[in-house]
Every structure is written in structure tokens, then in C-alpha cells.
Coordinates of C-alpha atoms in Angstrom, one line a residue:
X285 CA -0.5 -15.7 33.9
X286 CA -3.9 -13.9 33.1
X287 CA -3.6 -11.0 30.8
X288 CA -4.4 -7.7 32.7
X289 CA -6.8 -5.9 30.6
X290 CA -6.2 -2.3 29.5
X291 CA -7.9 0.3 30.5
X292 CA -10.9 2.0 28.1
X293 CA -11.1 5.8 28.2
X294 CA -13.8 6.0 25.5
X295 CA -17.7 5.8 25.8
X296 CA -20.1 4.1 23.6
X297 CA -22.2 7.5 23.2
X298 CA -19.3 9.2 22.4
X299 CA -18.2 6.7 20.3
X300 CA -21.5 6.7 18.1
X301 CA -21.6 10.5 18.2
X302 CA -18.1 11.0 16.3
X303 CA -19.5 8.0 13.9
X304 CA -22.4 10.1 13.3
X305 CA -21.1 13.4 12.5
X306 CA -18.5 11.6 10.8
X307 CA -21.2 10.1 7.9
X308 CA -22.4 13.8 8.0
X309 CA -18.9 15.2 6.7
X310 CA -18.9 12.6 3.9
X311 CA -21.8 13.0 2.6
X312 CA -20.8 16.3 2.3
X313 CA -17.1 15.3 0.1
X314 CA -19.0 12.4 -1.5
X315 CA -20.2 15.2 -3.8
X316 CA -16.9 16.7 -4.4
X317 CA -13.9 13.6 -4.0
X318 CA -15.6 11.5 -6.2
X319 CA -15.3 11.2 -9.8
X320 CA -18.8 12.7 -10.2
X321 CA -17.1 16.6 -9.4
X322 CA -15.3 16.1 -12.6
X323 CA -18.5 14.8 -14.5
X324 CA -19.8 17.5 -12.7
X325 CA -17.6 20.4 -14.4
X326 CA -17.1 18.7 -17.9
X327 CA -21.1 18.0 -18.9
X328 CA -23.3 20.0 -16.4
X329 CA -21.0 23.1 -15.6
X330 CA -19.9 22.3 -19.3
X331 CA -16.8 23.8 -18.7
X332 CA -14.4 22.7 -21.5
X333 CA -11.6 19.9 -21.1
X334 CA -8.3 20.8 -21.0
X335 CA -9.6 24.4 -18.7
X336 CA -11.5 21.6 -16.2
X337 CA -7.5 20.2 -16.0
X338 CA -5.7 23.0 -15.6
X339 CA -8.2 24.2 -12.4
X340 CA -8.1 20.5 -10.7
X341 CA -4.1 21.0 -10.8
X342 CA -4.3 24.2 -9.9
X343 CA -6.8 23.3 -7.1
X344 CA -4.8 20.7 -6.2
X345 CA -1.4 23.5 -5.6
X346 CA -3.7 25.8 -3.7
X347 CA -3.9 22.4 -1.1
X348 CA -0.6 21.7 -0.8
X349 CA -0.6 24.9 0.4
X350 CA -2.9 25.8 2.3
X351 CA -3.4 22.8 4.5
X352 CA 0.3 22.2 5.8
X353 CA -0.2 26.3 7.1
X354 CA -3.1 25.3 8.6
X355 CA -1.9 22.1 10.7
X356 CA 0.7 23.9 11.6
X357 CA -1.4 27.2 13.4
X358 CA -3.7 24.5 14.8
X359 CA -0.3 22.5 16.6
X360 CA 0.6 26.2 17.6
X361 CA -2.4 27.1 19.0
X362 CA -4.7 26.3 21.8
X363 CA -8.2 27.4 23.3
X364 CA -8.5 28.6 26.9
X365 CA -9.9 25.5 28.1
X366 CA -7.0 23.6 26.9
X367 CA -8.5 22.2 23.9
X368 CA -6.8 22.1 20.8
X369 CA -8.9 20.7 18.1
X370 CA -12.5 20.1 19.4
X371 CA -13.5 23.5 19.3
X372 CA -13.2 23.9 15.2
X373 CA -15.5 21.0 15.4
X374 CA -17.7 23.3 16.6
X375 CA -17.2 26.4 14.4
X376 CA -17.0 25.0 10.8
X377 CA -19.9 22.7 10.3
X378 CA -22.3 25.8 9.0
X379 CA -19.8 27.2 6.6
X380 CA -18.6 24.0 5.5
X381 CA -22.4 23.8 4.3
X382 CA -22.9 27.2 3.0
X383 CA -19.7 27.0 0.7
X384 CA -20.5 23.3 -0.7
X385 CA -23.7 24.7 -2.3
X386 CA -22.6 27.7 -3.5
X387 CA -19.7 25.1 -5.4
X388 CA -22.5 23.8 -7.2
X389 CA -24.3 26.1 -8.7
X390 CA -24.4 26.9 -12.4
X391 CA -25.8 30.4 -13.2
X392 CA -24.8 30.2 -16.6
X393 CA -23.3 27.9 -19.8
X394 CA -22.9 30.5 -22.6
X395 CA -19.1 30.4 -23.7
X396 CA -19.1 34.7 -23.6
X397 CA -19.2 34.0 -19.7
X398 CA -16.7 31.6 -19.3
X399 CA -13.8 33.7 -17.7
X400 CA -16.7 35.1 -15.0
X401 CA -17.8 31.6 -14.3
X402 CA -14.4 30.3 -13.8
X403 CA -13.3 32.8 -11.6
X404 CA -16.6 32.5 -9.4
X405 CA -15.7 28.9 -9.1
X406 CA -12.2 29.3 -7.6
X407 CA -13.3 31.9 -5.4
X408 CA -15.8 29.5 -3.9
X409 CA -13.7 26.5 -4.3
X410 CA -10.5 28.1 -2.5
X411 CA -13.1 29.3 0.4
X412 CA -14.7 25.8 0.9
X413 CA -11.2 24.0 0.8
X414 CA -10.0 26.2 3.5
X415 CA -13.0 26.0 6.1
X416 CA -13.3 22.4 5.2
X417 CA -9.2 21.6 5.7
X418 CA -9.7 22.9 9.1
X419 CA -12.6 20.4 10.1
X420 CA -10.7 17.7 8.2
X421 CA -7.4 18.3 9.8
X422 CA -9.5 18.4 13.7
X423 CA -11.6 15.5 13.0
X424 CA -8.8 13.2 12.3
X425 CA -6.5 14.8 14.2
X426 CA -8.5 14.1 17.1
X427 CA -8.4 10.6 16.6
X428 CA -5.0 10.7 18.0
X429 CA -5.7 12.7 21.2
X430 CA -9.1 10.2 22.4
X431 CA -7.3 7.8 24.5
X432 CA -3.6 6.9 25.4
X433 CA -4.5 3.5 25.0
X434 CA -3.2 2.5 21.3
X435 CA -5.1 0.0 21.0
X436 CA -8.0 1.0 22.4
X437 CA -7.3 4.3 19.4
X438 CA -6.9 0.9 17.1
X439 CA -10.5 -0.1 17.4
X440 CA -12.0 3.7 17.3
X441 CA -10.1 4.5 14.2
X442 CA -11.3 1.0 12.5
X443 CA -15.1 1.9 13.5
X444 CA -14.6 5.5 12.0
X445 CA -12.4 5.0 8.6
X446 CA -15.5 1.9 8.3
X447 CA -18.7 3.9 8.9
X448 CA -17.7 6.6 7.4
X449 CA -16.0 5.2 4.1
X450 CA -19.5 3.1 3.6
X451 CA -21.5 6.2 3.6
X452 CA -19.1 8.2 1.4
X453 CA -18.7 5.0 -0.9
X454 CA -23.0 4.5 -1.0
X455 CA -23.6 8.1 -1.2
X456 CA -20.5 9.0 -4.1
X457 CA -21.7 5.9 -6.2
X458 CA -25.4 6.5 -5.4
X459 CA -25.5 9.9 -5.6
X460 CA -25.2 10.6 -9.4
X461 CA -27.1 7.5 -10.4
X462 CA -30.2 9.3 -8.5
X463 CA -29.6 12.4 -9.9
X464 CA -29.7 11.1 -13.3
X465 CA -32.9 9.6 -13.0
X466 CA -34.7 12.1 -11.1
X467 CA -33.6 14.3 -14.0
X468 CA -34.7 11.9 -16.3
X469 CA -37.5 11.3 -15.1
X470 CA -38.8 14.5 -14.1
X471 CA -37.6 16.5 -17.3
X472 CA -35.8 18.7 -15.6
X473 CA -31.9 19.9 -15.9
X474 CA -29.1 17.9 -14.3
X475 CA -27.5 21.5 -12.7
X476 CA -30.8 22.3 -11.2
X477 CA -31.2 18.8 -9.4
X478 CA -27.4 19.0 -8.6
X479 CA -27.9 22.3 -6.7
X480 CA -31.3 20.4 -4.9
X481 CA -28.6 17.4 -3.8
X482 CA -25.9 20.0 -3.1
X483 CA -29.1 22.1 -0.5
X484 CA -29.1 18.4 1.1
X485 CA -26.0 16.7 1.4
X486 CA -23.9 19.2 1.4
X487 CA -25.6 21.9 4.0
X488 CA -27.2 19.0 5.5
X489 CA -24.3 16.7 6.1
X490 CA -22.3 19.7 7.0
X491 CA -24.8 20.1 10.0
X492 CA -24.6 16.7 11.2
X493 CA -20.8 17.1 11.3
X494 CA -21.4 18.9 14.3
X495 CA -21.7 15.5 16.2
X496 CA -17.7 15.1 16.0
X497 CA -17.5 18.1 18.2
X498 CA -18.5 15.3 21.1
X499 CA -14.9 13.5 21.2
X500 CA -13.2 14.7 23.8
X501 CA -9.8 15.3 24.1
X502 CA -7.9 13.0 26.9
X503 CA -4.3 13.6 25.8
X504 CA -3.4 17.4 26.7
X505 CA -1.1 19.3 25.1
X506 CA 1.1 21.2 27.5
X507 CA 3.2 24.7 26.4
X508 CA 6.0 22.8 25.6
X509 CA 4.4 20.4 23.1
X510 CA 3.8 22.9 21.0
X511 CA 5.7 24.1 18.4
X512 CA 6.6 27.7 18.4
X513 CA 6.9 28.7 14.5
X514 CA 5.8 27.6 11.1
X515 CA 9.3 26.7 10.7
X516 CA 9.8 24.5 13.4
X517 CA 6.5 23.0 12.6
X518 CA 7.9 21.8 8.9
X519 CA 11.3 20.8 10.5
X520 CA 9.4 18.0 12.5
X521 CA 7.0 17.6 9.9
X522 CA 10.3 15.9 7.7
X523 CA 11.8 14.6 10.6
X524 CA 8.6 11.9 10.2
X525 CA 9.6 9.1 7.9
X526 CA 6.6 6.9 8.9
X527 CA 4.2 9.8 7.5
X528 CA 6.1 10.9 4.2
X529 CA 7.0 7.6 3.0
X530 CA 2.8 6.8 3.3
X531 CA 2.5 10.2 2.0
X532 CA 4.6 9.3 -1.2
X533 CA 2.6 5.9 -1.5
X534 CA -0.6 7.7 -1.8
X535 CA 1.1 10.5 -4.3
X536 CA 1.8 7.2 -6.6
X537 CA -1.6 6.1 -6.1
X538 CA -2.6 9.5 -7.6
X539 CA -1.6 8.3 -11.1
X540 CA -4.3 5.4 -11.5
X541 CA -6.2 8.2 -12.9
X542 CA -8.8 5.2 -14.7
X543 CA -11.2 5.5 -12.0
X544 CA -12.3 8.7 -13.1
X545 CA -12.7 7.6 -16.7
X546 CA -15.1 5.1 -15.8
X547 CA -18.4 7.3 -16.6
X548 CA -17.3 8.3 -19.9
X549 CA -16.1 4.9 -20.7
X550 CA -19.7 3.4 -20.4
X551 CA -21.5 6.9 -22.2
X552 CA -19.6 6.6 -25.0
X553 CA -18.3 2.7 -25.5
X554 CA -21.0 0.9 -24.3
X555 CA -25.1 0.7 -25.7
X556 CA -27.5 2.8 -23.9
X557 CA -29.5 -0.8 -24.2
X558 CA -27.0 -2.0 -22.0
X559 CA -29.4 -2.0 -19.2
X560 CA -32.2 0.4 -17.9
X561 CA -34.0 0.9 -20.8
X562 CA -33.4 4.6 -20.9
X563 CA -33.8 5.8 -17.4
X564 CA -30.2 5.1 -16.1
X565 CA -27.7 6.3 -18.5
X566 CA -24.0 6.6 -17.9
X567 CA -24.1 8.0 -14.3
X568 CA -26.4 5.2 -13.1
X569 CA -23.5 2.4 -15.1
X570 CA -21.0 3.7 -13.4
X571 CA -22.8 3.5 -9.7
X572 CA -23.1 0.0 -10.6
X573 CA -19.7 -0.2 -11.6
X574 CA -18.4 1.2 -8.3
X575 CA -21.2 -0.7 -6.3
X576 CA -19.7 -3.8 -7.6
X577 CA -15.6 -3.1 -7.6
X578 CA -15.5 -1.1 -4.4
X579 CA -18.4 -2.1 -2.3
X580 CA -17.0 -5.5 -1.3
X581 CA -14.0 -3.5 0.2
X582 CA -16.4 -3.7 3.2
X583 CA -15.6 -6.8 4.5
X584 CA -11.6 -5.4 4.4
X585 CA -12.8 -2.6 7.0
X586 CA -14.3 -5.2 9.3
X587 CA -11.5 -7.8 8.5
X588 CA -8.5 -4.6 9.3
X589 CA -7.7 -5.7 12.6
X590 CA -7.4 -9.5 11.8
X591 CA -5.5 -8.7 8.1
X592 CA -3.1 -6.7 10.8
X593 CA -2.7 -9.6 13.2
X594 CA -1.9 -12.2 10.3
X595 CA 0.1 -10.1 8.4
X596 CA 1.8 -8.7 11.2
X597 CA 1.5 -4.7 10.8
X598 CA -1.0 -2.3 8.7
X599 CA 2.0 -1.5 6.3
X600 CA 2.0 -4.9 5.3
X601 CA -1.8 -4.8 4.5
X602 CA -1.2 -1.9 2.5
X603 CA 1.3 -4.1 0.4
X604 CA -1.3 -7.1 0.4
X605 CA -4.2 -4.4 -1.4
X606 CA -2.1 -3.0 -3.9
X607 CA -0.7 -6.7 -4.9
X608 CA -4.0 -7.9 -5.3
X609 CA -5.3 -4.9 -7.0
X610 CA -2.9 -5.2 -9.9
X611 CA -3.5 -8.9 -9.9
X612 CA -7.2 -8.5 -10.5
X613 CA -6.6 -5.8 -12.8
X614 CA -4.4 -7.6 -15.0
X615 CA -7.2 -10.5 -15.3
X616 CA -9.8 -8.1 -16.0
X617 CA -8.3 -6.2 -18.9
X618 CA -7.4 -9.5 -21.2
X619 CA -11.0 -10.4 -20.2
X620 CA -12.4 -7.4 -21.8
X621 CA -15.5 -5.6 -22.0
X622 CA -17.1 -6.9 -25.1
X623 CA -21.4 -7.7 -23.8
X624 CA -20.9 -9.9 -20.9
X625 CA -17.7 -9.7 -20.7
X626 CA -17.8 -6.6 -19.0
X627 CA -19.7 -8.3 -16.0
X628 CA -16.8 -10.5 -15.3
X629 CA -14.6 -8.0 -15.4
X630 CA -16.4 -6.1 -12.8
X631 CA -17.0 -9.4 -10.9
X632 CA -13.0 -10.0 -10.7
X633 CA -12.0 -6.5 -9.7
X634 CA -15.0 -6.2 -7.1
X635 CA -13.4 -9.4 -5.9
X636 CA -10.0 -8.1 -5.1
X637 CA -11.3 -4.9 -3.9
X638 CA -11.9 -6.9 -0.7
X639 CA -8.7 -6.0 1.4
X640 CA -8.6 -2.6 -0.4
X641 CA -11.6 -1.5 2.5
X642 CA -8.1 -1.4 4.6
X643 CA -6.6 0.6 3.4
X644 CA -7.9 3.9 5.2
X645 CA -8.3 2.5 8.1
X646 CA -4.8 1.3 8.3
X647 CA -3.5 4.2 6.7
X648 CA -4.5 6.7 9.4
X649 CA -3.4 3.7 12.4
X650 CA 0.3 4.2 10.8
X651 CA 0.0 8.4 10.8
X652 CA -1.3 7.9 14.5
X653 CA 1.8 6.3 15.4
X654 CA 4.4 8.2 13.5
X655 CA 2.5 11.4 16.1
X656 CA 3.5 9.0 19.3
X657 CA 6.8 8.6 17.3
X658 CA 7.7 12.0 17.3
X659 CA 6.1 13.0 20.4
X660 CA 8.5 10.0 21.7
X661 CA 11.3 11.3 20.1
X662 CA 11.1 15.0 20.2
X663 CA 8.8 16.1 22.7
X664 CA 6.5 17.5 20.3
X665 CA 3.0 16.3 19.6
X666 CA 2.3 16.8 15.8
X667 CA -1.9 16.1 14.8
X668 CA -2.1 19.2 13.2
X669 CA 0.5 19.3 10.5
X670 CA 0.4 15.4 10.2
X671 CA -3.4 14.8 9.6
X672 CA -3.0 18.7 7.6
X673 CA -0.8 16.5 5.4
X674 CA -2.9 13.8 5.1
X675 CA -5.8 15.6 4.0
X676 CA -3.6 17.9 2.2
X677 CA -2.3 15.0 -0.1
X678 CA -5.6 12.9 -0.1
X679 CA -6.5 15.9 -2.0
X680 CA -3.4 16.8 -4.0
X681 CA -3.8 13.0 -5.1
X682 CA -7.7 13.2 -6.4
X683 CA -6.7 16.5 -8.1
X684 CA -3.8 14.8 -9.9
X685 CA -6.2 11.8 -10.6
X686 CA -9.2 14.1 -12.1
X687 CA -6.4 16.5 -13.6
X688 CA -4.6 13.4 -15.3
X689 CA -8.4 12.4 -16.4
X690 CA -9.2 15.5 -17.9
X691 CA -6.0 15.6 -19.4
X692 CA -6.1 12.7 -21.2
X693 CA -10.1 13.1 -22.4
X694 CA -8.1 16.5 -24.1
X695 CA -5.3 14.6 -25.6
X696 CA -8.1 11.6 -27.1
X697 CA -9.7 14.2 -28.4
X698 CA -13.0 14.2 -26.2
X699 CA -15.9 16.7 -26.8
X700 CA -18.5 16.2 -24.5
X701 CA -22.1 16.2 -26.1
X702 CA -25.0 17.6 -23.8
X703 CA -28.2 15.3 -25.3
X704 CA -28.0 13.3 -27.9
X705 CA -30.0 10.0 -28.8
X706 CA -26.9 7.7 -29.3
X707 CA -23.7 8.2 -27.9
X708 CA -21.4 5.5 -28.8
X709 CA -19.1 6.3 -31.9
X710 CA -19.3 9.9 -31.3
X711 CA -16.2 9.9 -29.9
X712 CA -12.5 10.3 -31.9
X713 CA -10.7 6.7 -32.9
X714 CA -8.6 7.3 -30.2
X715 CA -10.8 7.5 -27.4
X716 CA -12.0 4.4 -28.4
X717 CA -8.6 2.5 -28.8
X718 CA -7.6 3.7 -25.1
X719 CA -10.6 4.3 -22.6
X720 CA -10.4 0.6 -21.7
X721 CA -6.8 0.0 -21.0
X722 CA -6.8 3.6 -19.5
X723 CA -9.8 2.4 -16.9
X724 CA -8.7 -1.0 -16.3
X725 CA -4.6 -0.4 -16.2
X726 CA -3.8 2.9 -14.4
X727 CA -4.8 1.9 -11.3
X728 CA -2.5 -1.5 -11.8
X729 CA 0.4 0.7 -13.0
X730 CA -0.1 2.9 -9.5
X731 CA -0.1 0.1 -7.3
X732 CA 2.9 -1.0 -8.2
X733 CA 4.8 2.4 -7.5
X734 CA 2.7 2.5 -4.4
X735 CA 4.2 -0.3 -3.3
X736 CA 7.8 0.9 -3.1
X737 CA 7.7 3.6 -0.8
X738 CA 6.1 1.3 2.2
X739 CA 9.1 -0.9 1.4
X740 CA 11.0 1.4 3.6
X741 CA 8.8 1.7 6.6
X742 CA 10.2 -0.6 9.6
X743 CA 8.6 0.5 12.5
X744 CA 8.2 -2.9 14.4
X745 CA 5.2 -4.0 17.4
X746 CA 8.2 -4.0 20.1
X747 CA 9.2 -0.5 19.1
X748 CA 5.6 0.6 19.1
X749 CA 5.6 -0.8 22.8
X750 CA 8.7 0.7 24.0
X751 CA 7.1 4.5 22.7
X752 CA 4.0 3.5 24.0
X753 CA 5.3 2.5 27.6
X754 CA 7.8 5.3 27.4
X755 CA 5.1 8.0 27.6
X756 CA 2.7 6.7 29.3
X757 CA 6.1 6.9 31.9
X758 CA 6.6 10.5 30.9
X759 CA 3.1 11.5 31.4
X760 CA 3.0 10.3 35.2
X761 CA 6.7 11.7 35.5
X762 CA 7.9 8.7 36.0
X763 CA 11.1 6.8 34.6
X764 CA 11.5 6.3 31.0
X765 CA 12.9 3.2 29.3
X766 CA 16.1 4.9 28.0
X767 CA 15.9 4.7 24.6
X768 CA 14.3 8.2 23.6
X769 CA 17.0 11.0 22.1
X770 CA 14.3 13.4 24.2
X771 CA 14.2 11.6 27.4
X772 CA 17.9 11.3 27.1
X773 CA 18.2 15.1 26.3
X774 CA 16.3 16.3 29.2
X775 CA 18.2 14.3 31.2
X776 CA 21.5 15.0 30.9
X777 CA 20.2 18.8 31.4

């Protein structure tokens, strides 16, 4: 019998217009949820150590609450035209922009004005974190509300997470490495060229991010969908095992803080010789670093859908990634870094960064369902406080990442010197003993723990089919399969 084909709901144009503001948004983070935004506040804000750890925690807190309020006022609330997410996409573009370059710029380094300058950059962080959350939470949260068709949502989400990662990987790994040189180059001080990039990326990107305001929304959310207190909103947010159990994954993840080591690893262990010849210096390494070990995760984007088919659901990709990663990992370390050494090391973990490009995209596939889920068995549609806590912990786990960083560089010892004509063995004895394994090994480490969580996901392709069916069914008012506590609750009323 010939397979009947499924119905499409979304447009090409529409399609390439969410891609498109999409890029715009991250090359707006790719300044601030990279490593660089710690580099940033250690050796051009020159804010000391152990005060740059304490405000990425702190940060960090400030998310976790602030983004589950919001998701859940944005479940509870609803525009007259019936639209609930589309119209933020409208409204936070401009001050997403506005706030991002106010973030970066440094009015002053002397030590007397410390307290002043910290307490300018919380005020301005905790003011771009809350217009930004609100985008965040409606862009993604929109992905779940484009089409009925799951599948169809699949292949939308895969285009999205693929576009948009490459620009925010190009632009975080290329971004600093420019910077540098321009600086450089030009004589002039990395803070000044940082606010130039900030004027561009950030207020600039921020205005393309308008183009996300073109999805539209094709699955309504009717009175009774919504949730009608913050309370209630948190009871079904912990009613969604799919979601915290990804949620906990990522929270393990957080501790491979080595990632953000990476640029102080090759500015003070490794020859300025090394390559360049003086132009690119340690943020320049450590775009080639990241060009080679995270740009080959392209071909995992493109590859999701297939890795899914053969592995049989995206929570088994996730477990694929994080088995290779620790793998690779392992390898590289006994390796070293010693001359060319450190090519091959980069060579094997660039190599098993492969399936890692998957892991977003099947990350936010998996919160997708777990909203069907719940709308399946509940009644309630949940994209505000789910993708809320999504965002809320993708940034709750780079501030625990930075803030373990930064932690560390205090504990090792680390001062960090503004010019200097060699840097290598200005550093304590134990910063040299342990920025290698610390790079190389954390991340290993946090794959493993990532792993267990996802161990305890079972949310099967013939369950997925019956919730799918089911409300599609509910939708038309027709007859549902029997197997929902809701369906079963309103009936028997």
C-alpha cells in the first residue's frame, strides 16, 4: 500500500525568515555564551578572579529565576489576536540590542572603582537577561506551535538548531580571534574594539532577530490550555519527566568547565611562536582550537535525522555524543600537548565532535514532545515554562561552567597580566601542572554523568504516535484513542 503523505503547513519563505532572524539572535549570544565573556571580564574589563566567579554564579541564580516566572506569564497570557508568542518577537529585538552594548563597555580599570563598575555591570546584565529570556523563550517556544505535523516540526527544528548553531559556532570562535588582531594591528585597546564588535553584532544581530517574528502560529491556544497561576504553571512544569531528566543532563554537562580554560591554556602554556608570528595571540589559538574540535559537529546537524532513524530516538543520540566525547577525550590527554602533539590532540577531539552537532537539535525535538506529552496528558499546552527552562538552564549551565573556570584560575593561583612580551612561565606551578588535564578531562568527566539521567527517559515512537493521533482527534473533536488520563477525565464528566 502507497504511503499517504502528510500534510505541510510551513512555507519556504517563512521557513528562511525564522532561519534568518534566528543567525541574527546568535550573533548577538555569540558574544556573551561563549568563553570569550569570561576572557572578556578577567583581561579587558580586568575585573579580578575569584569577583568574575562569584558574579557568573550569581548571574547564573538570577536565571533560574527569572526565566521559569517568565515562561510561565507567557503560558498565562495571550494577545488579542490569539497569539501567544509571536508578538515578543516583535517587541524585544531593539532592546535586546541596546542592552548587549551597553554589557560591553568599560568606562574604567582603576581598582578605586571597582564596586561602581561591578554594580553597573549587574544592573545591565540583569536588564539584558530579562528582555533577552523573553525572545529566547518565544523563539523556541514557537517552534512547537508551527505545524501539528511532528514531523514536519522535526525537519524545521533540524534546519534552525543547524543554521543557527553554525553562525553562533563561526561567529563565537571567530569573533575574538578578529578582535585580537584588529587590536593588534591597529594599536588600539581590546575594550574599545570590543564595544565596536558589541555596536555590530550585538545591536545589529539584535535587529535582524526581528525576522523570527514571521513564523506564524498554527496551533492555538484556547482559554482552557492555559494555565491559570504561577503555581499551577510549576505543578505541570514537574509533572514533565521527559524535560527535567534532559534538564539534569545538561546541568551535568555544566561541570566540563575545560572549555573555558582553553584561552588561557594556550596564553600561558604554549610559545607565542607557536604560530602567527605575533599578530594572533591567544584569542586567535583558541578560534583555531574551537574551529577544529567543534566545527566538524556540522556534519552531526545535517546527519540528526539519520543518527535518529539508526539509533532509533534522539535520546539515544544524545548517549552516542557524550560516549564518544569521553572516548576522544581520553585519547587526546595521554597524547599530550607537547609541539605537535597538540595538533593531534585537536585532530582527535575535532573528530569525535562529529555527532556532538546533534545534540541541540535533538535536544529541543525531545522538549517539543514532552509539550505534546503534557498537552496529551493534561490538557495544558506548556512552551512557555518548558523552553523558559531550557534557556533558563542553558544558562544556569554556562554560568556554572565560566563560574567553575574562574574558580579554578583563583584556586591555581592565576593573575592575569595585561601586556607582556612572554607569557609562558608567568603563571604559578600549579597552573601549569593542571590547565591540561583541566581542558582536556572535564568535559570527559561531564559526559559521563550526562549520560545517566537520559538513562531514564523511555518515551517510545508508538507512544509518540498514539499522542500524536490522539490530538490531532481532540482538535477536530473527534474520538480519542483512550489512553489519555485527560481524555478519560473529561469523559467520564
Amino acid at each position: 500500500m502507497a504511503e499517504v503523505e502528510e500534510k505541510k503547513y510551513i512555507p519556504k519563505n517563512e521557513v528562511s525568515s525564522f532561519i534568518f532572524g534566528l543567525c541574527g539572535q546568535n550573533m548577538v549570544y555569540s558574544l556573551i555564551g561563549a568563553s570569550f565573556f569570561t576572557y572578556f571580564m578577567t583581561d579587558i574589563a580586568m575585573f579580578p578572579a575569584a569577583i568574575v566567579s562569584v558574579l557568573l554564579i550569581a548571574m547564573k541564580v538570577w536565571d533560574g529565576v527569572n526565566d521559569p516566572i517568565v515562561g510561565s506569564f507567557i503560558d498565562r497570557h495571550t494577545f488579542k489576536n490569539g497569539e501567544k508568542l509571536r508578538p515578543f518577537l516583535k517587541y524585544t529585538p531593539l532592546p535586546v540590542g541596546i542592552f548587549t552594548v551597553l554589557l560591553f563597555l568599560v568606562f574604567s580599570t582603576a581598582e578605586d572603582l571597582l564596586w561602581l563598575r561591578v554594580a553597573y555591570f549587574v544592573i545591565v546584565y540583569i536588564c539584558w537577561d530579562l528582555v533577552y529570556t523573553v525572545q529566547d523563550v518565544a523563539v523556541w517556544g514557537i517552534t512547537a506551535m508551527v505545524s501539528p505535523n511532528s514531523n514536519e516540526r522535526d525537519k524545521f527544528v533540524q534546519w534552525a538548531r543547524t543554521i543557527g548553531s553554525c553562525v553562533y559556532g563561526a561567529l563565537s570562535v571567530g569573533i575574538p580571534m578578529v578582535l585580537e588582531m584588529i587590536a593588534n594591528a591597529k594599536g588600539v585597546s581590546m575594550a574599545f574594539v570590543t564595544a565596536v564588535f558589541a555596536i555590530i553584532f550585538g545591536l545589529g544581530g539584535a535587529m535582524i532577530s526581528y525576522r523570527c517574528s514571521k513564523a506564524q502560529e498554527r496551533i492555538r491556544v484556547n482559554k482552557a490550555e492555559q494555565q491559570a497561576s504561577l503555581a499551577e504553571s510549576f505543578s505541570l512544569l514537574f509533572k514533565n519527566k521527559m524535560m527535567l531528566l534532559v534538564t539534569l543532563a545538561n546541568l551535568c554537562g555544566a561541570l566540563g568547565f575545560g572549555a573555558n580554560l582553553v584561552t588561557y591554556f594556550f596564553k600561558y602554556e604554549i610559545p607565542a611562536d607557536f604560530i602567527g608570528g605575533g599578530l594572533i595571540g591567544a584569542l586567535g589559538l583558541t578560534t583555531i582550537y574551537f574551529a577544529m574540535t567543534a566545527l566538524p559537529g556540522f556534519i552531526g546537524m545535517v546527519l540528526a535525522d539519520k543518527m535518529k532513524k539508526w539509533l532509533g530516538s534522539y535520546v539515544n543520540v544524545l548517549i552516542l555524543i557524550q560516549i564518544v566525547n569521553i572516548i576522544v577525550r581520553v585519547i587526546a590527554y595521554f597524547v599530550g600537548y607537547e609541539g605537535k602533539k597538540l595538533w593531534i590532540a585537536m585532530i582527535l577531539i575535532g573528530i569525535g565532535s562529529i555527532p556532538s552537532g546533534a545534540l541541540s537539535i535533538a535536544q529541543t525535538s525531545i522538549f517539543c514532545d514532552s509539550i505534546d506529552y503534557m498537552e496529551w496528558k493534561t490538557g495544558k499546552r506548556t512552551e512557555g515554562i518548558t523552553f523558559s527552562m531550557q534557556t533558563s538552564f542553558t544558562k544556569i549551565s554556562s554560568g556554572i561552567t565560566a563560574g567553575l573556570a574562574t574558580m579554578a584560575l583563583s584556586i591555581l593561583g592565576y593573575k592575569a597580566i595585561d601586556d607582556a612580551a612572554v607569557y609562558v612561565g608567568t603563571q604559578t606551578a600549579a597552573f601549569d601542572k593542571w590547565m591540561w588535564p583541566l581542558v582536556i578531562l572535564t568535559p570527559a568527566i561531564a559526559s559521563v554523568l550526562f549520560i545517566i539521567p537520559l538513562l531514564f527517559i523511555n518515551y517510545t515512537k508508538e507512544q509518540r504516535a498514539i499522542v500524536e493521533s490522539d490530538l490531532k482527534a481532540r482538535r477536530l473533536g473527534e474520538k480519542e484513542s483512550g489512553f489519555s488520563p485527560y481524555a478519560s477525565e473529561v469523559d467520564s464528566h
